[in-house]
PDB file of C-alpha atoms and ligand atoms in Angstrom:
ATOM      1  CA  MET A   1     199.119 161.840  55.071  1.00 44.00           C
ATOM      2  CA  ALA A   2     201.642 163.047  53.370  1.00 45.00           C
ATOM      3  CA  ASP A   3     203.767 159.690  52.468  1.00 48.00           C
ATOM      4  CA  HIS A   4     200.886 158.968  51.071  1.00 52.00           C
ATOM      5  CA  THR A   5     200.819 161.061  47.909  1.00 55.00           C
ATOM      6  CA  ILE A   6     202.289 159.492  45.490  1.00 51.00           C
ATOM      7  CA  ASP A   7     200.293 156.070  46.147  1.00 64.00           C
ATOM      8  CA  THR A   8     197.218 158.527  45.901  1.00 67.00           C
ATOM      9  CA  ALA A   9     198.121 159.865  42.523  1.00 68.00           C
ATOM     10  CA  LEU A  10     199.000 156.434  41.316  1.00 65.00           C
ATOM     11  CA  CYS A  11     195.659 154.992  42.577  1.00 72.00           C
ATOM     12  CA  ALA A  12     194.015 158.050  40.985  1.00 75.00           C
ATOM     13  CA  GLU A  13     195.681 156.999  37.333  1.00 80.00           C
ATOM     14  CA  SER A  14     194.389 153.278  37.737  1.00 89.00           C
ATOM     15  CA  LEU A  15     191.006 154.079  38.780  1.00 94.00           C
ATOM     16  CA  PRO A  16     187.886 152.330  36.449  1.00 96.00           C
ATOM     17  CA  LYS A  17     186.682 154.634  33.550  1.00 97.00           C
ATOM     18  CA  HIS A  18     183.265 152.649  33.509  1.00 98.00           C
ATOM     19  CA  VAL A  19     181.735 151.274  36.680  1.00 98.00           C
ATOM     20  CA  ALA A  20     178.532 149.514  36.220  1.00 99.00           C
ATOM     21  CA  ILE A  21     176.546 148.191  39.329  1.00 99.00           C
ATOM     22  CA  ILE A  22     174.080 145.280  39.618  1.00 98.00           C
ATOM     23  CA  MET A  23     172.148 146.854  42.435  1.00 98.00           C
ATOM     24  CA  ASP A  24     170.704 143.857  44.394  1.00 98.00           C
ATOM     25  CA  GLY A  25     169.182 142.945  47.704  1.00 98.00           C
ATOM     26  CA  ASN A  26     166.326 145.371  48.193  1.00 98.00           C
ATOM     27  CA  GLY A  27     164.064 142.757  48.737  1.00 98.00           C
ATOM     28  CA  ARG A  28     166.179 140.583  51.625  1.00 98.00           C
ATOM     29  CA  TRP A  29     166.869 143.932  53.268  1.00 98.00           C
ATOM     30  CA  ALA A  30     164.102 144.546  53.986  1.00 98.00           C
ATOM     31  CA  LYS A  31     162.751 141.278  55.257  1.00 98.00           C
ATOM     32  CA  ALA A  32     165.775 141.282  57.463  1.00 98.00           C
ATOM     33  CA  LYS A  33     163.865 144.258  59.192  1.00 98.00           C
ATOM     34  CA  GLY A  34     160.299 142.461  59.375  1.00 98.00           C
ATOM     35  CA  LYS A  35     159.493 145.072  56.393  1.00 98.00           C
ATOM     36  CA  PRO A  36     157.957 144.737  52.997  1.00 97.00           C
ATOM     37  CA  ARG A  37     160.321 144.936  50.050  1.00 97.00           C
ATOM     38  CA  VAL A  38     158.836 148.637  48.915  1.00 96.00           C
ATOM     39  CA  PHE A  39     160.669 149.614  52.022  1.00 97.00           C
ATOM     40  CA  GLY A  40     163.791 148.013  50.339  1.00 98.00           C
ATOM     41  CA  HIS A  41     163.243 149.552  47.635  1.00 97.00           C
ATOM     42  CA  LYS A  42     162.826 153.154  48.554  1.00 97.00           C
ATOM     43  CA  ALA A  43     165.987 152.429  51.024  1.00 98.00           C
ATOM     44  CA  GLY A  44     168.380 151.862  48.054  1.00 98.00           C
ATOM     45  CA  VAL A  45     167.837 155.357  46.456  1.00 97.00           C
ATOM     46  CA  GLU A  46     169.656 156.606  49.285  1.00 97.00           C
ATOM     47  CA  ALA A  47     172.597 154.156  47.859  1.00 98.00           C
ATOM     48  CA  VAL A  48     172.461 155.339  44.833  1.00 98.00           C
ATOM     49  CA  ARG A  49     172.210 158.773  45.568  1.00 97.00           C
ATOM     50  CA  LYS A  50     175.568 158.113  47.740  1.00 97.00           C
ATOM     51  CA  THR A  51     177.349 156.063  44.586  1.00 98.00           C
ATOM     52  CA  VAL A  52     176.694 158.755  42.070  1.00 98.00           C
ATOM     53  CA  SER A  53     178.159 161.554  44.749  1.00 97.00           C
ATOM     54  CA  THR A  54     181.446 159.276  45.544  1.00 97.00           C
ATOM     55  CA  ALA A  55     181.689 158.348  41.800  1.00 98.00           C
ATOM     56  CA  LYS A  56     181.509 161.862  40.624  1.00 97.00           C
ATOM     57  CA  ARG A  57     184.122 162.953  43.320  1.00 96.00           C
ATOM     58  CA  LEU A  58     186.532 159.851  42.169  1.00 95.00           C
ATOM     59  CA  GLY A  59     186.298 161.438  38.756  1.00 95.00           C
ATOM     60  CA  ILE A  60     184.875 157.831  37.189  1.00 97.00           C
ATOM     61  CA  GLN A  61     183.604 159.032  33.797  1.00 98.00           C
ATOM     62  CA  VAL A  62     180.205 157.061  33.536  1.00 98.00           C
ATOM     63  CA  VAL A  63     178.660 154.875  36.227  1.00 98.00           C
ATOM     64  CA  THR A  64     175.699 152.221  34.660  1.00 98.00           C
ATOM     65  CA  LEU A  65     173.216 151.529  37.332  1.00 98.00           C
ATOM     66  CA  PHE A  66     170.993 148.455  36.790  1.00 98.00           C
ATOM     67  CA  ALA A  67     167.631 149.788  38.066  1.00 97.00           C
ATOM     68  CA  PHE A  68     164.813 147.677  36.272  1.00 97.00           C
ATOM     69  CA  SER A  69     165.675 144.305  34.356  1.00 97.00           C
ATOM     70  CA  SER A  70     163.446 143.090  31.209  1.00 96.00           C
ATOM     71  CA  GLU A  71     163.176 140.083  33.228  1.00 96.00           C
ATOM     72  CA  ASN A  72     161.458 142.238  36.144  1.00 97.00           C
ATOM     73  CA  TRP A  73     158.479 142.597  34.693  1.00 97.00           C
ATOM     74  CA  ARG A  74     157.247 139.020  35.630  1.00 97.00           C
ATOM     75  CA  ARG A  75     157.297 139.971  39.631  1.00 97.00           C
ATOM     76  CA  PRO A  76     154.251 140.608  41.205  1.00 96.00           C
ATOM     77  CA  GLU A  77     152.255 143.797  39.721  1.00 96.00           C
ATOM     78  CA  ASP A  78     152.449 145.609  42.892  1.00 95.00           C
ATOM     79  CA  GLU A  79     156.321 145.980  43.057  1.00 96.00           C
ATOM     80  CA  VAL A  80     156.458 146.665  39.661  1.00 96.00           C
ATOM     81  CA  SER A  81     154.079 149.471  39.818  1.00 94.00           C
ATOM     82  CA  LEU A  82     155.819 150.751  42.750  1.00 95.00           C
ATOM     83  CA  LEU A  83     159.001 150.608  41.172  1.00 96.00           C
ATOM     84  CA  MET A  84     157.349 152.830  38.430  1.00 94.00           C
ATOM     85  CA  GLU A  85     156.144 155.181  40.517  1.00 94.00           C
ATOM     86  CA  LEU A  86     159.740 155.483  42.519  1.00 96.00           C
ATOM     87  CA  PHE A  87     161.213 155.493  39.734  1.00 96.00           C
ATOM     88  CA  MET A  88     159.146 158.810  38.380  1.00 93.00           C
ATOM     89  CA  THR A  89     159.552 160.152  41.705  1.00 95.00           C
ATOM     90  CA  VAL A  90     163.540 159.876  42.046  1.00 95.00           C
ATOM     91  CA  LEU A  91     163.979 161.268  38.275  1.00 94.00           C
ATOM     92  CA  GLY A  92     161.680 164.590  39.062  1.00 93.00           C
ATOM     93  CA  ARG A  93     163.513 164.834  42.196  1.00 94.00           C
ATOM     94  CA  GLU A  94     166.725 164.486  41.532  1.00 96.00           C
ATOM     95  CA  VAL A  95     167.256 165.338  38.122  1.00 97.00           C
ATOM     96  CA  LYS A  96     167.962 169.055  38.952  1.00 96.00           C
ATOM     97  CA  ARG A  97     170.898 168.022  41.129  1.00 97.00           C
ATOM     98  CA  LEU A  98     172.493 165.984  38.913  1.00 98.00           C
ATOM     99  CA  HIS A  99     172.289 168.686  36.258  1.00 98.00           C
ATOM    100  CA  LYS A 100     173.809 171.582  38.742  1.00 98.00           C
ATOM    101  CA  ASN A 101     176.774 168.745  38.931  1.00 98.00           C
ATOM    102  CA  ASN A 102     177.037 168.953  35.670  1.00 98.00           C
ATOM    103  CA  ILE A 103     176.270 164.986  35.280  1.00 98.00           C
ATOM    104  CA  ARG A 104     175.199 163.834  32.018  1.00 98.00           C
ATOM    105  CA  LEU A 105     171.681 161.412  32.564  1.00 98.00           C
ATOM    106  CA  ARG A 106     171.091 158.571  30.271  1.00 98.00           C
ATOM    107  CA  ILE A 107     168.177 156.005  30.450  1.00 97.00           C
ATOM    108  CA  ILE A 108     169.310 153.295  28.616  1.00 98.00           C
ATOM    109  CA  GLY A 109     166.880 150.335  27.989  1.00 97.00           C
ATOM    110  CA  ASP A 110     163.431 149.242  25.774  1.00 97.00           C
ATOM    111  CA  THR A 111     161.648 152.993  27.290  1.00 96.00           C
ATOM    112  CA  SER A 112     158.522 151.808  24.920  1.00 95.00           C
ATOM    113  CA  ARG A 113     156.391 149.918  27.401  1.00 94.00           C
ATOM    114  CA  PHE A 114     156.637 152.501  30.255  1.00 95.00           C
ATOM    115  CA  SER A 115     153.753 154.647  30.569  1.00 94.00           C
ATOM    116  CA  PRO A 116     153.733 157.923  28.373  1.00 96.00           C
ATOM    117  CA  ARG A 117     153.806 160.069  31.194  1.00 95.00           C
ATOM    118  CA  LEU A 118     157.198 158.463  32.744  1.00 95.00           C
ATOM    119  CA  GLN A 119     158.306 158.216  29.120  1.00 96.00           C
ATOM    120  CA  ARG A 120     158.313 162.106  28.768  1.00 97.00           C
ATOM    121  CA  LYS A 121     159.538 162.328  32.514  1.00 96.00           C
ATOM    122  CA  ILE A 122     162.711 160.520  30.571  1.00 97.00           C
ATOM    123  CA  ALA A 123     163.334 162.519  27.496  1.00 97.00           C
ATOM    124  CA  GLU A 124     162.751 165.821  29.412  1.00 97.00           C
ATOM    125  CA  ALA A 125     165.825 164.772  31.931  1.00 97.00           C
ATOM    126  CA  GLU A 126     168.116 163.588  28.745  1.00 98.00           C
ATOM    127  CA  VAL A 127     167.578 166.712  27.664  1.00 98.00           C
ATOM    128  CA  LEU A 128     168.339 168.731  29.847  1.00 98.00           C
ATOM    129  CA  THR A 129     171.577 167.165  30.940  1.00 98.00           C
ATOM    130  CA  GLU A 130     172.684 166.605  27.120  1.00 98.00           C
ATOM    131  CA  GLY A 131     175.148 169.566  27.209  1.00 98.00           C
ATOM    132  CA  ASN A 132     176.986 168.249  30.429  1.00 98.00           C
ATOM    133  CA  THR A 133     180.260 167.381  30.198  1.00 98.00           C
ATOM    134  CA  GLY A 134     181.201 165.441  33.747  1.00 98.00           C
ATOM    135  CA  MET A 135     179.636 162.146  34.364  1.00 98.00           C
ATOM    136  CA  ILE A 136     177.731 160.178  32.228  1.00 98.00           C
ATOM    137  CA  LEU A 137     175.370 158.403  34.610  1.00 98.00           C
ATOM    138  CA  ASN A 138     173.408 155.851  32.520  1.00 98.00           C
ATOM    139  CA  VAL A 139     170.141 154.106  34.047  1.00 97.00           C
ATOM    140  CA  ALA A 140     169.826 150.937  32.350  1.00 98.00           C
ATOM    141  CA  ALA A 141     165.846 150.593  33.034  1.00 97.00           C
ATOM    142  CA  ASN A 142     163.907 147.596  31.145  1.00 97.00           C
ATOM    143  CA  TYR A 143     167.107 146.947  29.883  1.00 97.00           C
ATOM    144  CA  GLY A 144     168.382 143.819  28.677  1.00 98.00           C
ATOM    145  CA  GLY A 145     171.635 142.709  27.481  1.00 98.00           C
ATOM    146  CA  GLN A 146     170.309 140.040  25.050  1.00 98.00           C
ATOM    147  CA  TRP A 147     167.972 143.198  24.043  1.00 98.00           C
ATOM    148  CA  ASP A 148     170.637 145.591  23.150  1.00 98.00           C
ATOM    149  CA  ILE A 149     172.847 143.392  21.052  1.00 98.00           C
ATOM    150  CA  MET A 150     169.499 142.847  19.018  1.00 98.00           C
ATOM    151  CA  GLN A 151     168.272 146.511  18.675  1.00 98.00           C
ATOM    152  CA  ALA A 152     171.784 147.520  18.064  1.00 98.00           C
ATOM    153  CA  THR A 153     171.918 144.380  15.227  1.00 98.00           C
ATOM    154  CA  GLN A 154     168.524 146.261  14.032  1.00 98.00           C
ATOM    155  CA  ARG A 155     169.917 149.462  13.501  1.00 98.00           C
ATOM    156  CA  LEU A 156     173.028 148.827  12.187  1.00 98.00           C
ATOM    157  CA  LEU A 157     170.840 146.364   9.494  1.00 97.00           C
ATOM    158  CA  HIS A 158     169.129 149.245   8.573  1.00 98.00           C
ATOM    159  CA  LYS A 159     171.789 151.519   7.838  1.00 98.00           C
ATOM    160  CA  MET A 160     173.524 148.940   5.829  1.00 98.00           C
ATOM    161  CA  ALA A 161     170.518 148.490   4.196  1.00 97.00           C
ATOM    162  CA  GLU A 162     170.093 152.061   3.298  1.00 97.00           C
ATOM    163  CA  GLN A 163     174.056 151.851   2.360  1.00 97.00           C
ATOM    164  CA  GLY A 164     174.406 148.694   0.190  1.00 98.00           C
ATOM    165  CA  LEU A 165     175.969 147.190   2.843  1.00 97.00           C
ATOM    166  CA  THR A 166     176.568 143.173   3.330  1.00 96.00           C
ATOM    167  CA  ALA A 167     176.663 140.931   5.838  1.00 95.00           C
ATOM    168  CA  SER A 168     180.570 140.219   5.552  1.00 96.00           C
ATOM    169  CA  ASP A 169     181.104 144.132   5.978  1.00 97.00           C
ATOM    170  CA  ILE A 170     179.858 143.772   9.515  1.00 97.00           C
ATOM    171  CA  THR A 171     182.814 144.773  12.339  1.00 97.00           C
ATOM    172  CA  GLU A 172     182.966 144.592  15.682  1.00 97.00           C
ATOM    173  CA  ASP A 173     183.093 148.468  16.067  1.00 98.00           C
ATOM    174  CA  MET A 174     180.148 149.036  13.791  1.00 98.00           C
ATOM    175  CA  LEU A 175     177.962 147.150  16.171  1.00 98.00           C
ATOM    176  CA  ALA A 176     178.892 148.392  19.619  1.00 98.00           C
ATOM    177  CA  SER A 177     178.577 151.798  17.891  1.00 98.00           C
ATOM    178  CA  GLU A 178     175.200 151.136  17.579  1.00 98.00           C
ATOM    179  CA  LEU A 179     174.811 149.727  21.479  1.00 98.00           C
ATOM    180  CA  SER A 180     172.570 151.742  24.297  1.00 98.00           C
ATOM    181  CA  THR A 181     176.128 153.233  25.386  1.00 98.00           C
ATOM    182  CA  ALA A 182     177.450 153.785  21.932  1.00 98.00           C
ATOM    183  CA  GLY A 183     180.860 156.264  22.267  1.00 98.00           C
ATOM    184  CA  GLN A 184     180.820 154.975  25.666  1.00 98.00           C
ATOM    185  CA  PRO A 185     184.086 153.444  27.197  1.00 97.00           C
ATOM    186  CA  ASP A 186     183.472 149.219  28.052  1.00 97.00           C
ATOM    187  CA  VAL A 187     182.745 148.363  31.699  1.00 98.00           C
ATOM    188  CA  ASP A 188     186.064 148.060  33.917  1.00 96.00           C
ATOM    189  CA  LEU A 189     184.218 147.270  36.710  1.00 97.00           C
ATOM    190  CA  LEU A 190     181.191 145.602  37.062  1.00 98.00           C
ATOM    191  CA  ILE A 191     180.009 145.298  41.165  1.00 98.00           C
ATOM    192  CA  ARG A 192     176.643 143.137  42.459  1.00 98.00           C
ATOM    193  CA  THR A 193     175.634 143.478  45.698  1.00 98.00           C
ATOM    194  CA  SER A 194     173.645 141.227  47.880  1.00 98.00           C
ATOM    195  CA  GLY A 195     175.744 137.580  47.192  1.00 98.00           C
ATOM    196  CA  GLU A 196     174.735 136.352  43.496  1.00 97.00           C
ATOM    197  CA  CYS A 197     176.931 136.050  41.282  1.00 97.00           C
ATOM    198  CA  ARG A 198     175.270 136.051  38.471  1.00 97.00           C
ATOM    199  CA  VAL A 199     174.813 138.683  35.650  1.00 98.00           C
ATOM    200  CA  SER A 200     171.196 138.179  34.802  1.00 98.00           C
ATOM    201  CA  ASN A 201     171.554 139.437  31.621  1.00 98.00           C
ATOM    202  CA  PHE A 202     172.853 143.452  32.189  1.00 98.00           C
ATOM    203  CA  MET A 203     175.474 144.570  29.724  1.00 98.00           C
ATOM    204  CA  LEU A 204     177.022 141.639  27.773  1.00 98.00           C
ATOM    205  CA  TRP A 205     178.989 142.984  25.211  1.00 98.00           C
ATOM    206  CA  GLN A 206     180.104 145.998  27.575  1.00 98.00           C
ATOM    207  CA  THR A 207     181.550 143.806  29.797  1.00 97.00           C
ATOM    208  CA  ALA A 208     183.542 141.132  27.966  1.00 95.00           C
ATOM    209  CA  TYR A 209     186.402 142.343  29.810  1.00 92.00           C
ATOM    210  CA  ALA A 210     185.143 143.622  32.990  1.00 95.00           C
ATOM    211  CA  GLU A 211     186.821 143.109  36.723  1.00 95.00           C
ATOM    212  CA  MET A 212     183.810 141.157  38.635  1.00 97.00           C
ATOM    213  CA  TYR A 213     183.225 142.315  42.037  1.00 98.00           C
ATOM    214  CA  PHE A 214     180.642 141.010  44.389  1.00 98.00           C
ATOM    215  CA  SER A 215     179.593 141.994  47.520  1.00 98.00           C
ATOM    216  CA  GLU A 216     177.637 139.943  50.487  1.00 98.00           C
ATOM    217  CA  GLN A 217     176.370 143.692  51.273  1.00 98.00           C
ATOM    218  CA  HIS A 218     172.602 144.463  50.328  1.00 98.00           C
ATOM    219  CA  TRP A 219     172.540 147.085  48.609  1.00 98.00           C
ATOM    220  CA  PRO A 220     170.649 149.735  50.538  1.00 98.00           C
ATOM    221  CA  ASP A 221     173.776 149.160  53.026  1.00 98.00           C
ATOM    222  CA  PHE A 222     175.895 150.080  49.916  1.00 98.00           C
ATOM    223  CA  ASP A 223     178.051 153.143  51.187  1.00 98.00           C
ATOM    224  CA  GLU A 224     181.084 155.535  50.314  1.00 97.00           C
ATOM    225  CA  ALA A 225     183.381 153.024  51.892  1.00 97.00           C
ATOM    226  CA  SER A 226     181.747 149.902  50.037  1.00 98.00           C
ATOM    227  CA  PHE A 227     182.316 151.844  46.722  1.00 98.00           C
ATOM    228  CA  ALA A 228     185.984 152.768  47.827  1.00 96.00           C
ATOM    229  CA  ASP A 229     186.767 149.051  48.780  1.00 96.00           C
ATOM    230  CA  ALA A 230     185.372 148.029  45.145  1.00 97.00           C
ATOM    231  CA  VAL A 231     187.777 150.688  43.495  1.00 96.00           C
ATOM    232  CA  ALA A 232     190.580 149.894  45.461  1.00 94.00           C
ATOM    233  CA  TRP A 233     189.911 145.721  44.628  1.00 94.00           C
ATOM    234  CA  PHE A 234     189.881 146.834  41.011  1.00 94.00           C
ATOM    235  CA  VAL A 235     192.683 149.017  41.086  1.00 91.00           C
ATOM    236  CA  ASN A 236     194.940 145.967  42.646  1.00 88.00           C
ATOM    237  CA  ARG A 237     193.327 143.366  39.996  1.00 86.00           C
ATOM    238  CA  GLU A 238     194.456 145.701  37.582  1.00 72.00           C
ATOM    239  CA  ARG A 239     197.755 147.351  38.142  1.00 65.00           C
ATOM    240  CA  ARG A 240     201.321 146.275  39.742  1.00 59.00           C
ATOM    241  CA  PHE A 241     200.890 148.187  43.612  1.00 63.00           C
ATOM    242  CA  GLY A 242     199.105 147.876  46.476  1.00 70.00           C
ATOM    243  CA  CYS A 243     196.369 150.552  47.169  1.00 80.00           C
ATOM    244  CA  THR A 244     193.531 150.356  49.751  1.00 86.00           C
ATOM    245  CA  GLY A 245     189.896 151.096  50.358  1.00 88.00           C
ATOM    246  CA  GLU A 246     191.459 154.015  52.615  1.00 89.00           C
ATOM    247  CA  GLN A 247     193.597 155.936  50.034  1.00 88.00           C
ATOM    248  CA  ILE A 248     190.648 155.669  47.436  1.00 89.00           C
ATOM    249  CA  GLN A 249     188.951 157.093  50.112  1.00 90.00           C
ATOM    250  CA  ALA A 250     191.709 159.772  50.800  1.00 89.00           C
ATOM    251  CA  LEU A 251     191.043 160.849  47.149  1.00 88.00           C
ATOM    252  CA  LEU A 252     187.632 161.815  48.030  1.00 88.00           C
ATOM    253  CA  GLU A 253     189.375 164.221  50.616  1.00 84.00           C
ATOM    254  CA  ARG A 254     191.760 166.033  47.537  1.00 77.00           C
TER     255      ARG A 254
HETATM  256  C1  IPE B   1     167.258 144.896  43.822  1.00 53.97           C
HETATM  257  O1  IPE B   1     166.589 144.518  44.848  1.00 53.97           O
HETATM  258  C2  IPE B   1     165.715 145.691  43.210  1.00 53.97           C
HETATM  259  C3  IPE B   1     165.351 145.417  41.487  1.00 53.97           C
HETATM  260  C4  IPE B   1     165.654 144.451  40.965  1.00 53.97           C
HETATM  261  C5  IPE B   1     164.474 146.668  41.388  1.00 53.97           C
HETATM  262  P1  IPE B   1     165.636 142.838  44.775  1.00 53.97           P
HETATM  263  O2  IPE B   1     164.295 143.767  44.725  1.00 53.97           O
HETATM  264  O3  IPE B   1     166.040 142.083  43.313  1.00 53.97           O
HETATM  265  O4  IPE B   1     166.036 142.407  46.361  1.00 53.97           O
HETATM  266  P2  IPE B   1     166.097 141.020  46.151  1.00 53.97           P
HETATM  267  O5  IPE B   1     167.131 140.473  45.476  1.00 53.97           O
HETATM  268  O6  IPE B   1     164.914 140.055  46.054  1.00 53.97           O
HETATM  269  O7  IPE B   1     166.580 140.935  47.680  1.00 53.97           O
HETATM  270  C1  IPE B   2     168.794 142.264  38.394  1.00 53.97           C
HETATM  271  O1  IPE B   2     168.758 142.348  39.702  1.00 53.97           O
HETATM  272  C2  IPE B   2     168.410 143.331  38.353  1.00 53.97           C
HETATM  273  C3  IPE B   2     168.443 144.651  39.067  1.00 53.97           C
HETATM  274  C4  IPE B   2     169.291 145.097  39.487  1.00 53.97           C
HETATM  275  C5  IPE B   2     167.930 145.576  39.057  1.00 53.97           C
HETATM  276  P1  IPE B   2     167.611 140.665  40.130  1.00 53.97           P
HETATM  277  O2  IPE B   2     167.130 140.341  41.741  1.00 53.97           O
HETATM  278  O3  IPE B   2     166.504 140.748  39.067  1.00 53.97           O
HETATM  279  O4  IPE B   2     168.069 139.579  39.246  1.00 53.97           O
HETATM  280  P2  IPE B   2     167.588 138.003  39.764  1.00 53.97           P
HETATM  281  O5  IPE B   2     166.262 137.659  39.184  1.00 53.97           O
HETATM  282  O6  IPE B   2     168.371 137.260  40.694  1.00 53.97           O
HETATM  283  O7  IPE B   2     168.831 137.052  38.267  1.00 53.97           O
HETATM  284 MG1   MG B   3     167.358 140.195  43.145  1.00 53.97          MG
END
């Protein structure tokens, strides 16, 4: 192990600051087991827990998880309501643990379409963890990348009107500072599970320069080793030296 020390230090320096994940394939995972889709969504929660814990231990600054897209309302009504219920339950159950781990939870997306109860829970969770100084965890719910750019534009225009500014005064930084991820680094590594190679209207602005990693694994099977492999792949794309998933896992054991 001793001669891995230098490599391990180099790996640590080159880690992505912001990892965003399109958690896809819950339905197919369940179907392959002859179970209903909801079984897959429930199993996906455990993969979320593992991912958050691994990212935190690696010292990643920001993790964004795509939990529900603005297009997902088109799914059958019973699946949508189950996903909402699951979201409520998980939020209620996990928020204390996140808080204890100094994680700051942010729900990004148009939450106005959620039930008043869910909106209240979201607000409470955000307030509770607001002062935390560790990792930021963004959960994208009723999120769309086009929506994010549109709402940022609206907010910016309101502010500009108040300040007497005109269209030619707009800068990229001004727009970025109204996005749901304002103040956070852009996405360095985008992971999508389950083999699809699409962005599905996820963080369109924030992924402008992201490395994109597509894994064949279904989301419920995504574990610590899968995350370590994705991060090692990123480190190898970005830097001039090699590093393996095992070395990233060794970072976890420091
Ligand atoms: C991702 O899994 C979870 C959500 C979109 C909520 P899917 O439900 O999209 O699973 P597949 O893609 O149908 O297998
Ligand atoms: C993207 O997955 C949204 C989430 C993971 C929440 P989908 O399964 O909904 O995306 P499409 O429909 O395959 O593009
Ligand atoms: Mg899918």
